[in-house]
Short mmCIF file of C-alpha atoms in Angstrom, two decimals:
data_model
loop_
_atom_site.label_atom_id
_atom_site.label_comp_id
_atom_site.label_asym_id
_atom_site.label_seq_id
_atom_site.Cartn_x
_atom_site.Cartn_y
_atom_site.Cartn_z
CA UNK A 1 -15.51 3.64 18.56
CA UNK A 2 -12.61 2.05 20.17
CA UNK A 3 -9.67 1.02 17.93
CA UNK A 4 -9.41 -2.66 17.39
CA UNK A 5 -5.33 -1.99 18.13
CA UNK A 6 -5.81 -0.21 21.33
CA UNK A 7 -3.70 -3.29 23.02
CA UNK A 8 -0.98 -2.23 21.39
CA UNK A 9 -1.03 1.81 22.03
CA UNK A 10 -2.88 1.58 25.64
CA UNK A 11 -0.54 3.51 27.59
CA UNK A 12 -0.81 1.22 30.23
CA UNK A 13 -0.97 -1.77 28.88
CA UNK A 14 2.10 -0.40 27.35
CA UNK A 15 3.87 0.23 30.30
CA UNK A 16 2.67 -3.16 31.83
CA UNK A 17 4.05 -5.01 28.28
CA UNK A 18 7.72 -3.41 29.26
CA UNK A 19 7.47 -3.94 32.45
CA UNK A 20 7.34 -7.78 31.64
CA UNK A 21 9.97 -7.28 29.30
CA UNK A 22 12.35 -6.40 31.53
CA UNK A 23 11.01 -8.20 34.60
CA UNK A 24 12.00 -11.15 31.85
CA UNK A 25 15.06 -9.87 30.89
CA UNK A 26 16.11 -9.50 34.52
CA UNK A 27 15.71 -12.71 35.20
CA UNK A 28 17.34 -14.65 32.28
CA UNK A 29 20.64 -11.69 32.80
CA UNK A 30 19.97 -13.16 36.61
CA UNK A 31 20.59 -16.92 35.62
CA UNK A 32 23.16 -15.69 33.28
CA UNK A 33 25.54 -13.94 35.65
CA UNK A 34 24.75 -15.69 39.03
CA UNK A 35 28.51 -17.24 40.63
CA UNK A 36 27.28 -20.04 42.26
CA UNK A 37 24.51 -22.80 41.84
CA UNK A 38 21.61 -19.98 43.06
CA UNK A 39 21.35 -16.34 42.88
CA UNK A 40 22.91 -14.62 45.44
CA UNK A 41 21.87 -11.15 46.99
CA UNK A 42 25.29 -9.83 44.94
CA UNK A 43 23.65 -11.07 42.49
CA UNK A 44 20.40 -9.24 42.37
CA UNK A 45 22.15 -6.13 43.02
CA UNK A 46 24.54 -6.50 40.16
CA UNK A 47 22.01 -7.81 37.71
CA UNK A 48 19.82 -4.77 38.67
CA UNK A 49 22.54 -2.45 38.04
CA UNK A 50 23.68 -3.94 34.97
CA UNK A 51 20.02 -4.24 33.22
CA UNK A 52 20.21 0.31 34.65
CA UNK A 53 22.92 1.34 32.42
CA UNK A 54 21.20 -1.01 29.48
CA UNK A 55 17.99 0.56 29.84
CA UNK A 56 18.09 3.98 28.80
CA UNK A 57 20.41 2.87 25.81
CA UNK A 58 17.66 1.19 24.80
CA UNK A 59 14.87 3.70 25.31
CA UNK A 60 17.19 6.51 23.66
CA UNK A 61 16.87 4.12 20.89
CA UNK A 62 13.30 3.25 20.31
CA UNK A 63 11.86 6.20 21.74
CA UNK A 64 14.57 9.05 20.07
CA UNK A 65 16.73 7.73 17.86
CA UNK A 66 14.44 5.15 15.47
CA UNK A 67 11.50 7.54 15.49
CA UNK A 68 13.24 10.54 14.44
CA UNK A 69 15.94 8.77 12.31
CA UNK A 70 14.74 5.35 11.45
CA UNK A 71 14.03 6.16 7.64
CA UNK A 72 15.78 5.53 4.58
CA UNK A 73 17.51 8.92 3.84
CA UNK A 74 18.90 9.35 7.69
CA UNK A 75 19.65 6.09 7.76
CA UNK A 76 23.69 6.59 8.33
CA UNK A 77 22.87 8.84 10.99
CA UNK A 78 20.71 6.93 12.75
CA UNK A 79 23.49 4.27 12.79
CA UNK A 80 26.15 6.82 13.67
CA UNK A 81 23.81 7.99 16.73
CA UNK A 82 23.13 4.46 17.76
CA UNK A 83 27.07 3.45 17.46
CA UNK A 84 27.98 6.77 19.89
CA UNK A 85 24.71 5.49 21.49
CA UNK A 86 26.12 1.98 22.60
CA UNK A 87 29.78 3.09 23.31
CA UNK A 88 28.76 5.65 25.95
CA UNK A 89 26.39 3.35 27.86
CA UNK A 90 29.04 0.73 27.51
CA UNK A 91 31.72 3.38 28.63
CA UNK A 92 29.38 3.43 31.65
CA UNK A 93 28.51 0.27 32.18
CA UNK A 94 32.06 -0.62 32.15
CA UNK A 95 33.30 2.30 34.57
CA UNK A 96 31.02 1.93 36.70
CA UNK A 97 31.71 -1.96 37.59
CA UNK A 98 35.08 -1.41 37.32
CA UNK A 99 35.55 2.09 39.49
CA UNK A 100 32.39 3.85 40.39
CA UNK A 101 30.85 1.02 42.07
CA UNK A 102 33.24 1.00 44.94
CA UNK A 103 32.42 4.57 45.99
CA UNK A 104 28.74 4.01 45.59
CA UNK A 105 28.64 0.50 46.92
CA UNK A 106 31.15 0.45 49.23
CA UNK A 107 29.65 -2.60 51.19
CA UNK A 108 29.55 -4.59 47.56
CA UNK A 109 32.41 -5.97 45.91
CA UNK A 110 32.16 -6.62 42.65
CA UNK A 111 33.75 -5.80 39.30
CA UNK A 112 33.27 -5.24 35.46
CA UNK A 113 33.14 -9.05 34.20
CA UNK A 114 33.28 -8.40 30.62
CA UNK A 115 35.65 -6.87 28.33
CA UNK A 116 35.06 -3.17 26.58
CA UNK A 117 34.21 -5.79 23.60
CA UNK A 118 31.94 -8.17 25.61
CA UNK A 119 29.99 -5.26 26.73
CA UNK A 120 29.36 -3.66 23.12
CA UNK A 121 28.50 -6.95 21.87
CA UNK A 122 25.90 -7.65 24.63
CA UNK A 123 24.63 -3.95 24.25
CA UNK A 124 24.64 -4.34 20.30
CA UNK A 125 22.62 -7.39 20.65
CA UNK A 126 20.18 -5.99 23.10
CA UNK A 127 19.05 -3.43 21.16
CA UNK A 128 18.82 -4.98 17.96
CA UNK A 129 16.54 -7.43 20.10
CA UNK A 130 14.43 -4.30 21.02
CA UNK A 131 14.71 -2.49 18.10
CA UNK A 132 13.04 -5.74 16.13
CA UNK A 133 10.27 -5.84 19.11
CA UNK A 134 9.74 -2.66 18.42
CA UNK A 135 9.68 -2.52 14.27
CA UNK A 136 7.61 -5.65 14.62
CA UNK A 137 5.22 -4.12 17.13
CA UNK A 138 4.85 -0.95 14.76
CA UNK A 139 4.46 -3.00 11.94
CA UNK A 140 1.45 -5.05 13.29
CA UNK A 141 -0.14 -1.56 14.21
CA UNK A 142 0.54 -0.13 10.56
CA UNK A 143 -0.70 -3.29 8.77
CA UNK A 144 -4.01 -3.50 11.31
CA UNK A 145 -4.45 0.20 10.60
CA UNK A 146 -4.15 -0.55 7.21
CA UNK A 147 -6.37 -3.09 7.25
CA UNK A 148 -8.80 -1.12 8.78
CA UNK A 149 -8.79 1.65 6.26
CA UNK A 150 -9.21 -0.96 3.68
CA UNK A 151 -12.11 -1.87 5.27
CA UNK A 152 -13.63 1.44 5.94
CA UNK A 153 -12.75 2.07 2.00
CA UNK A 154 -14.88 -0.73 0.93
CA UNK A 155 -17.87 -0.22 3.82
CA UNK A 156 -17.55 3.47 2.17
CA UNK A 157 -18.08 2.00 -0.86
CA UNK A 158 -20.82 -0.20 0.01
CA UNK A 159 -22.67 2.66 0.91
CA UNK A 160 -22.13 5.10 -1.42
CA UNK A 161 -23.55 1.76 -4.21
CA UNK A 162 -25.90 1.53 -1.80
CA UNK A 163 -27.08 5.03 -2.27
CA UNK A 164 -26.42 4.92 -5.95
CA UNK A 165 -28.63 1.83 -6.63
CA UNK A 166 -31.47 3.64 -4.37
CA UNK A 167 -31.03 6.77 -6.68
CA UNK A 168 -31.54 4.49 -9.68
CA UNK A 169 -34.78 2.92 -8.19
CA UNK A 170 -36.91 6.04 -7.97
CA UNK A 171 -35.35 7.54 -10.84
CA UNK A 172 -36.40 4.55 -12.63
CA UNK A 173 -40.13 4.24 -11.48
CA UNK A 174 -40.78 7.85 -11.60
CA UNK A 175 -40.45 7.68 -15.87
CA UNK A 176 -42.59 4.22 -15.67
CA UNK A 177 -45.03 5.73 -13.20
CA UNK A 178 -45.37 8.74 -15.26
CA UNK A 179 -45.92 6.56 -18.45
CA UNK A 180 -48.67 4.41 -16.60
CA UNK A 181 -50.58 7.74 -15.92
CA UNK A 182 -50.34 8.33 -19.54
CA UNK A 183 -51.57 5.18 -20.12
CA UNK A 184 -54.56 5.57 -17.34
CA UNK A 185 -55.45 9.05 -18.54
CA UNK A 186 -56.41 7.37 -22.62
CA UNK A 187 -57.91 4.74 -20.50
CA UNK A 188 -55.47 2.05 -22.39
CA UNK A 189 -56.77 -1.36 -21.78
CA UNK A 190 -53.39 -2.81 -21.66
CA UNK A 191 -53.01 -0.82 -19.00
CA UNK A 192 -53.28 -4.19 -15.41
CA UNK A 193 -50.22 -5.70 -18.02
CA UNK A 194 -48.35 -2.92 -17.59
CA UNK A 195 -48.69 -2.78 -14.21
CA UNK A 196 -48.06 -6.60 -13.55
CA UNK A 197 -44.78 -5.78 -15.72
CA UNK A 198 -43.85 -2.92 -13.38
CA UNK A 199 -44.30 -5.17 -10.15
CA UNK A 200 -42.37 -7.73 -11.53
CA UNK A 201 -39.54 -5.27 -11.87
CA UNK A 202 -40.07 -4.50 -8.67
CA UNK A 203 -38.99 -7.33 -7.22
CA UNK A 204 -36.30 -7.77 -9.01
CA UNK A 205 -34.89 -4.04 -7.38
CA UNK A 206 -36.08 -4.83 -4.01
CA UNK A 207 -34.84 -8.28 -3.40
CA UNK A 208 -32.04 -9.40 -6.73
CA UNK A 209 -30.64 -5.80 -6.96
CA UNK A 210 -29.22 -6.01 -3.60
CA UNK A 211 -26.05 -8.04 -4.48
CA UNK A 212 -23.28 -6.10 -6.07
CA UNK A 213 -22.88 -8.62 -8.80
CA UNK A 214 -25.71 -11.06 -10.21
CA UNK A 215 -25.82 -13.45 -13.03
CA UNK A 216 -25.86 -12.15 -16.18
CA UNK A 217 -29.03 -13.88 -17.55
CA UNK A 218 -30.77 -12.36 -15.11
CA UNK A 219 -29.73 -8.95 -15.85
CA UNK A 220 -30.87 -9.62 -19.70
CA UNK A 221 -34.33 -11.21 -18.11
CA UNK A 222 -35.07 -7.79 -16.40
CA UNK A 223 -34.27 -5.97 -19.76
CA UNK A 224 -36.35 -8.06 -22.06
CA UNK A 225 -39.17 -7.81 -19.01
CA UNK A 226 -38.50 -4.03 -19.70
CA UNK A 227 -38.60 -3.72 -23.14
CA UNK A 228 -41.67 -5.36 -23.44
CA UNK A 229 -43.37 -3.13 -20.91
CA UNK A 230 -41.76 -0.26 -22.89
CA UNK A 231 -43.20 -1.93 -26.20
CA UNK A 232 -46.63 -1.21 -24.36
CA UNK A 233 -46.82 2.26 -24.25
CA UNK A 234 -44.24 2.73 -27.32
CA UNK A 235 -46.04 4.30 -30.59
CA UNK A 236 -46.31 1.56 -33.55
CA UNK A 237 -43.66 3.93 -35.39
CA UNK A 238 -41.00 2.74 -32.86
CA UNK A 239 -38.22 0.97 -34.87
CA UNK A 240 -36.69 -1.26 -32.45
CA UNK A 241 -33.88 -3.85 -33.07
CA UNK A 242 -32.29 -6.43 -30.44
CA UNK A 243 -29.48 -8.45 -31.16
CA UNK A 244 -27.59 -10.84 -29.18
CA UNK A 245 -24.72 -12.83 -29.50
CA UNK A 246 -22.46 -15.13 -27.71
CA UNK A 247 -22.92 -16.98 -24.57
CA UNK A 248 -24.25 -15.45 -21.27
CA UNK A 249 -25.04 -18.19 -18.82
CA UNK A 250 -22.08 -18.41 -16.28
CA UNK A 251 -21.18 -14.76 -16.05
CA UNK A 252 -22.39 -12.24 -13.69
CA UNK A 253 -22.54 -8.58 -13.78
CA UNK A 254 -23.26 -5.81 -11.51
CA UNK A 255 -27.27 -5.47 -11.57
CA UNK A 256 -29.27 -2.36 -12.85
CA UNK A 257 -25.88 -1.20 -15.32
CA UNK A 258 -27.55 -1.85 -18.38
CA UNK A 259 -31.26 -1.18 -17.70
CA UNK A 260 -30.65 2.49 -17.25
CA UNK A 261 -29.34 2.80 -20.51
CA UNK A 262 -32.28 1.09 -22.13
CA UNK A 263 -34.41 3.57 -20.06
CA UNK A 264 -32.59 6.28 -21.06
CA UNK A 265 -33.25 5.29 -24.71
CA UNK A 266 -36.52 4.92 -24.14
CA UNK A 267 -36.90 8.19 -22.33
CA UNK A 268 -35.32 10.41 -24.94
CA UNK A 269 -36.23 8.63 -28.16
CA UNK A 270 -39.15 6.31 -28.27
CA UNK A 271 -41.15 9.20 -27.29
CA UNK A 272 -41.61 12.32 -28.17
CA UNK A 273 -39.81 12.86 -31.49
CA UNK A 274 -41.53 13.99 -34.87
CA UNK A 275 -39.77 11.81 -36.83
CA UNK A 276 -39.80 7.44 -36.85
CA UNK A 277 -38.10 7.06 -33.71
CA UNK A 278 -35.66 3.67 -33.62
CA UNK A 279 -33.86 1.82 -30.59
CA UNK A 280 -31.02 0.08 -31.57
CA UNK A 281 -29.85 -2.70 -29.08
CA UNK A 282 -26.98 -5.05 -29.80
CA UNK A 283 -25.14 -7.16 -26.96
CA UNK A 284 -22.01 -9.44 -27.60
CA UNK A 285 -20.19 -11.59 -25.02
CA UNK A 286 -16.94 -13.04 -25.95
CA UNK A 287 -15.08 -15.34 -23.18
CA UNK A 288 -15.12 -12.75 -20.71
CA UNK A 289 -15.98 -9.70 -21.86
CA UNK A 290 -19.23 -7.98 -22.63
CA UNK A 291 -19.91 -4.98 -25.09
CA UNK A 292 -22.75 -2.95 -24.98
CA UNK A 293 -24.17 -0.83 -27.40
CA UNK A 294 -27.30 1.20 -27.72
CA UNK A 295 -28.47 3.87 -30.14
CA UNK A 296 -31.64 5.69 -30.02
CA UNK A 297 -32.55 8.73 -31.96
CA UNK A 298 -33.03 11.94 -30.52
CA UNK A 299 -36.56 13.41 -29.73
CA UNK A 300 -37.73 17.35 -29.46
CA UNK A 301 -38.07 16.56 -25.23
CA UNK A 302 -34.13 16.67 -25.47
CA UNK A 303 -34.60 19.75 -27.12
CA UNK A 304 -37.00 21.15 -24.43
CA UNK A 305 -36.64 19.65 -20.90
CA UNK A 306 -33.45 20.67 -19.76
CA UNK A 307 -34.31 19.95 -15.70
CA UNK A 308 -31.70 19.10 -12.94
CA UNK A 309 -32.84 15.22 -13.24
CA UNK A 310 -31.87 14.42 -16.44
CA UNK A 311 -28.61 12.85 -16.89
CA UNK A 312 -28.99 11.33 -13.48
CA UNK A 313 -29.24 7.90 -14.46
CA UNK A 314 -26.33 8.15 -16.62
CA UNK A 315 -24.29 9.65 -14.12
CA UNK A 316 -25.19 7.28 -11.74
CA UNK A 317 -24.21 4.39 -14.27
CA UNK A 318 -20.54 5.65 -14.17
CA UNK A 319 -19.72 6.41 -10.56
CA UNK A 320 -21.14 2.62 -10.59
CA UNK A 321 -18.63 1.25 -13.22
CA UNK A 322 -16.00 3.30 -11.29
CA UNK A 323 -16.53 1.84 -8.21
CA UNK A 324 -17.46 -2.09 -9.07
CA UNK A 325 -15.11 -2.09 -12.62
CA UNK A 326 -12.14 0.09 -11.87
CA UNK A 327 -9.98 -0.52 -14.52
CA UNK A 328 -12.24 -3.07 -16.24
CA UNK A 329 -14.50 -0.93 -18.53
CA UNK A 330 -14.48 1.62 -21.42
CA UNK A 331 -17.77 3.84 -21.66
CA UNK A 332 -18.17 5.66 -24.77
CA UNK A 333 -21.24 7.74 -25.12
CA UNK A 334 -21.36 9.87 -28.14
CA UNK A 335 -24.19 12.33 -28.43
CA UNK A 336 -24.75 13.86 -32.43
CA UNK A 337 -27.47 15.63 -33.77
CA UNK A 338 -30.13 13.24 -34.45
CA UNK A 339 -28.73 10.34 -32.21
CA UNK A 340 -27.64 9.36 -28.87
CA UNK A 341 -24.74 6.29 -28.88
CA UNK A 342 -23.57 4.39 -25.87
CA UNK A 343 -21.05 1.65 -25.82
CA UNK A 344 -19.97 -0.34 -22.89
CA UNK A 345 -17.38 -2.61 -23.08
CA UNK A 346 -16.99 -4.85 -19.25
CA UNK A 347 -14.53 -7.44 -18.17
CA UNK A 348 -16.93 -9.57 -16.50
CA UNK B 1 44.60 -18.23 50.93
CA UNK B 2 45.15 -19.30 47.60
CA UNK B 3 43.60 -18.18 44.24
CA UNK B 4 43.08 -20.82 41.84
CA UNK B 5 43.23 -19.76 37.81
CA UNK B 6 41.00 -21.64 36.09
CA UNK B 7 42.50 -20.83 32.96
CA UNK B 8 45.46 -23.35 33.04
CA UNK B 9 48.24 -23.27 30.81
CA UNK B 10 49.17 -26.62 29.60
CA UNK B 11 53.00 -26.09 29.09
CA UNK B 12 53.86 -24.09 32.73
CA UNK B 13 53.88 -25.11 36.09
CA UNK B 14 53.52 -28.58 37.53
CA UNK B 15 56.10 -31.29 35.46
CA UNK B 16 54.19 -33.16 32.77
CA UNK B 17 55.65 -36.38 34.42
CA UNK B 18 53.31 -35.56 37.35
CA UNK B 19 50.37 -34.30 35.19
CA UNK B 20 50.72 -37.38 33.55
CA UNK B 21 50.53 -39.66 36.49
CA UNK B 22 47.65 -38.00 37.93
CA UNK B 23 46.36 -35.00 36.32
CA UNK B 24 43.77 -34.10 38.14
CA UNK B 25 45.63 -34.20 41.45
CA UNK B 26 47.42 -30.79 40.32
CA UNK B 27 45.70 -27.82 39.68
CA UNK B 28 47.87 -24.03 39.70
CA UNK B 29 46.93 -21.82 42.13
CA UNK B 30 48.10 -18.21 43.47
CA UNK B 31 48.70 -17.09 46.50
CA UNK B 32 48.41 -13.15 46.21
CA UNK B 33 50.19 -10.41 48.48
CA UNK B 34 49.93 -6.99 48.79
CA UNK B 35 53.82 -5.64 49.14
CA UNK B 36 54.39 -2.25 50.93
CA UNK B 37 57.81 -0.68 50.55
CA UNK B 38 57.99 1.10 54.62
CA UNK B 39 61.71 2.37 53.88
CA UNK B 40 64.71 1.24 51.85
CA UNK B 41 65.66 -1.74 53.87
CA UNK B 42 61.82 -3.34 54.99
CA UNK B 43 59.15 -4.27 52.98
CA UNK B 44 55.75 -5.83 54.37
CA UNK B 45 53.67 -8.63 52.77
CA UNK B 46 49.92 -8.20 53.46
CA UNK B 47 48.17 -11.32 52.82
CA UNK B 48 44.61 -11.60 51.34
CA UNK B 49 42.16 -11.98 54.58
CA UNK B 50 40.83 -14.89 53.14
CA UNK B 51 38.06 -14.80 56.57
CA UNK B 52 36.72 -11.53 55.32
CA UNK B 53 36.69 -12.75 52.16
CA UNK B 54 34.85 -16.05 52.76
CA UNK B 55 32.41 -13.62 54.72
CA UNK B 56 31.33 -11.28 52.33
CA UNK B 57 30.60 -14.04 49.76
CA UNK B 58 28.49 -15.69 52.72
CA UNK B 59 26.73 -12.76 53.36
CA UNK B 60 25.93 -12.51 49.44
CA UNK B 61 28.04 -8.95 49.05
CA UNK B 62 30.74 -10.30 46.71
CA UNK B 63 30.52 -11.22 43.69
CA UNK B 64 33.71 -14.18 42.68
CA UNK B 65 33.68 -17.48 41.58
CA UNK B 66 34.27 -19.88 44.52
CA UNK B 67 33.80 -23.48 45.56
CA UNK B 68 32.94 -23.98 49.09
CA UNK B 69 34.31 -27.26 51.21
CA UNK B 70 31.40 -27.49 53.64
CA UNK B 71 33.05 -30.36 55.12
CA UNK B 72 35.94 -28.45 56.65
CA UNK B 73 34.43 -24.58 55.84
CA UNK B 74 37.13 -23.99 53.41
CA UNK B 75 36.43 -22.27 50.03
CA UNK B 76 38.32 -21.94 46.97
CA UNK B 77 37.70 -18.84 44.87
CA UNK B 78 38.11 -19.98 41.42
CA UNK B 79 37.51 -17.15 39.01
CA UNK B 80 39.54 -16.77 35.91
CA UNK B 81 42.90 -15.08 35.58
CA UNK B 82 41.16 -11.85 34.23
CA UNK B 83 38.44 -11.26 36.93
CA UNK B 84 41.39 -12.12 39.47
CA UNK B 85 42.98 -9.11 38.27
CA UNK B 86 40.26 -6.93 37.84
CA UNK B 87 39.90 -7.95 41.35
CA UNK B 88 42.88 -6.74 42.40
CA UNK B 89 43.44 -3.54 40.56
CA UNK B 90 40.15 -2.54 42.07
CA UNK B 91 40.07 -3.76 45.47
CA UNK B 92 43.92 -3.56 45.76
CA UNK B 93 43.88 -0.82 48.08
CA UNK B 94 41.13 -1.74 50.08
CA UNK B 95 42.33 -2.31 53.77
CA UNK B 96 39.47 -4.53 54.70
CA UNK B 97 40.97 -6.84 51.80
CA UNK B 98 44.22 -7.73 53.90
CA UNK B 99 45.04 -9.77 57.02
CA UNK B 100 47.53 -6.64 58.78
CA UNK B 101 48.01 -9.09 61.96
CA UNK B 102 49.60 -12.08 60.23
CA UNK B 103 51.82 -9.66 57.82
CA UNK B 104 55.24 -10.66 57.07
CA UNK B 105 58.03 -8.19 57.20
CA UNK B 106 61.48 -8.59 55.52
CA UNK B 107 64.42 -6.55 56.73
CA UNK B 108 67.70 -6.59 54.50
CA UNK B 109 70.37 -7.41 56.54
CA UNK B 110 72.70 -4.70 56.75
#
């Protein structure tokens, strides 16, 4: 794919940018040093020759000198090297007009027109011009590239939710699915609800899910929908507890965080255990913040399935909250004996 | 051929009665020489050619300050004092500079 910067690191659209540079700079030194009301062919020549003994100041400058000692702990070296820099092409400039030229030039008369001084002040100038050009030109490339990474950082991102959310999804309707068999295999008439339940679910994966962040009364719509499709299949032993407090309408949240801990509950307590089994839900929102907590007792399948799948969801859950709440959450899952804890705390 | 400096001093040459009457009438000017010694008794004064001079800035090949008079073909090189001699200690020993045929020559009288 073709870097969005190339303009500025084309080699020749490089060379064509300093060839306009100096075509420029020719020119305006032209206007600045002609004797009489127009250029004269003198002029030309002496313009021509004066922008020569400039030039390769310059390019020892931005092409040597700042690359290789343009940085903060060579700095007075650099400036050393630039100083010797602009008093030998001065030296030159200056010997040249005022001695060499004759010998070169014998059929052109002309002569150094500045001072020693003059001629270090117009070099100094000069490549402070080109030495900005060039810092400016370097940082437009640096920012754009870093611009660029940021953006490949965040499409990275995208996709890697992406593929999180789509690992959630299957991971999801597999433990539903496999409770619906259950549920076909007593022949349990309530059996088309659950399934209604399920589709309804659905649709919120395929088409809500898709944003990174939703509002949060939709979030707790899906869970209730959940629960109650849970409630279903769950034993009549199942303790289950909900509370809620504070006010949710307004915030949003990133969508499938909290189901998969309600699953999770579900999956390892509400079923299977030889003792009452109990989900304990409580949700609090104050101003801006949201804490979480779950608690769900233990069953024998925790015991016995130990397969590569299970923790998935979990792990999912906090490559998630790294990703969409860096910074902005505390997850504290404690896992006794006879219990399973999880608290989330957000900054919505 | 005279050299005008454009960088006039206020307080030397012309009176300051006559500056004061008309001061833009008077403006300081050089003429400039070259002096060979040929022995003890004769020295020569080469005069700047001022023909080959008003050629080569015609032909565009030097580069000095100059007014030209194209109502009589007469120029006026009017560069400052310091190009002048910059000039000169350059081009000072540059035949092609000086008019050899109209040369004056002063013998001391023995």
């Amino acid at each position: 794919m073709k870097n969005k910067y190339w303009k500025l690191t084309h080699p020749i659209l490089r060379t064509i940018q300093h060839l306009a540079f100096w075509t420029l700079s020719f020119f305006v030194f032209l206007y600045l040093f002609k004797t009489g009301a127009k250029p004269e062919k003198i002029d030309y020549v002496y313009t021509i020759l004066f922008q020569l003994t400039l030039i390769p100041a310059v390019y020892l400058n931005i092409e040597l000198l700042l690359p290789k000692l343009g940085n903060r702990k060579r700095i007075l070296l650099y400036l050393f090297a630039l100083a010797a820099v602009i008093i030998f092409f001065t030296w030159i400039n200056y010997n040249f007009f005022d001695k060499w030229s004759a010998k070169v030039f014998p059929d052109y008369f002309f002569i150094s027109y500045f001072t020693f001084r003059e001629i270090i002040l117009f070099f100094s100038v000069y490549i402070i011009i080109t030495t900005l050009l060039k810092l400016s030109k370097s940082w437009f490339l640096v920012s754009g590239l870093q611009k660029e990474l940021l953006e490949k950082e965040k499409q990275k991102t995208e996709v890697e939710l992406k593929a999180l959310k789509a690992q959630i999804n299957p991971h999801f309707f597999f433990n539903t699915l496999n409770s619906i068999y259950s549920m076909a295999l007593d022949k349990d008439e309530r059996l088309p609800g659950t399934v209604l339940q399920l589709s309804d679910l659905m649709r919120y994966f395929l088409y809500v899910s898709k944003d990174n962040f939703i509002p949060l009364e939709k979030e707790m719509t899906v869970l209730d929908n959940y629960i109650a499709l849970q409630k279903i299949r769950s034993d009549s032993s199942l303790n289950f507890e909900i509370k809620s407090s504070g006010e949710i309408n307004g915030q949003k949240i990133a969508p499938l965080l909290l189901i998969t801990f309600l699953e999770n509950a579900f999956k390892h307590g509400a079923k299977g255990s030889s003792e009452k089994s109990f989900i304990f839900l409580n949700t609090i929102i104050e101003k801006n913040k949201l804490v979480f907590s779950i608690e769900n007792n233990k069953g024998y399948v925790d015991e016995i399935k130990t397969d590569e799948y299970n923790g998935l969801g979990l792990e999912n859950v906090k490559r998630q909250l790294e990703l969409l709440y860096p910074g902005k959450h505390l997850l504290k899952i404690s896992n006794e004996q006879d219990r399973f804890k999880v608290q989330l705390q957000l900054n919505l | 051929m005279n050299f005008s400096d454009a960088d006039l001093n206020e307080d030397d040459s012309s009176s300051i009665s006559e500056r004061e009457i008309c001061p833009t009438c008077f403006l300081q000017s050089y003429t400039i020489a070259r002096i060979r010694f040929s022995n003890s008794n004769t020295i020569k004064l080469d005069f700047i050619d001022g023909d080959f001079l008003y050629k080569q800035i015609n032909a565009g090949r030097m580069k000095l300050k100059h007014e030209t008079d194209e109502l009589y073909g007469t120029f006026l090189i009017t560069a400052s004092t310091y190009e002048l001699q910059q000039f000169i200690q350059k081009y000072g020993n540059d035949d092609r500079f000086f008019d050899k045929e109209n040369s004056v020559t002063l013998i001391r009288k023995s």
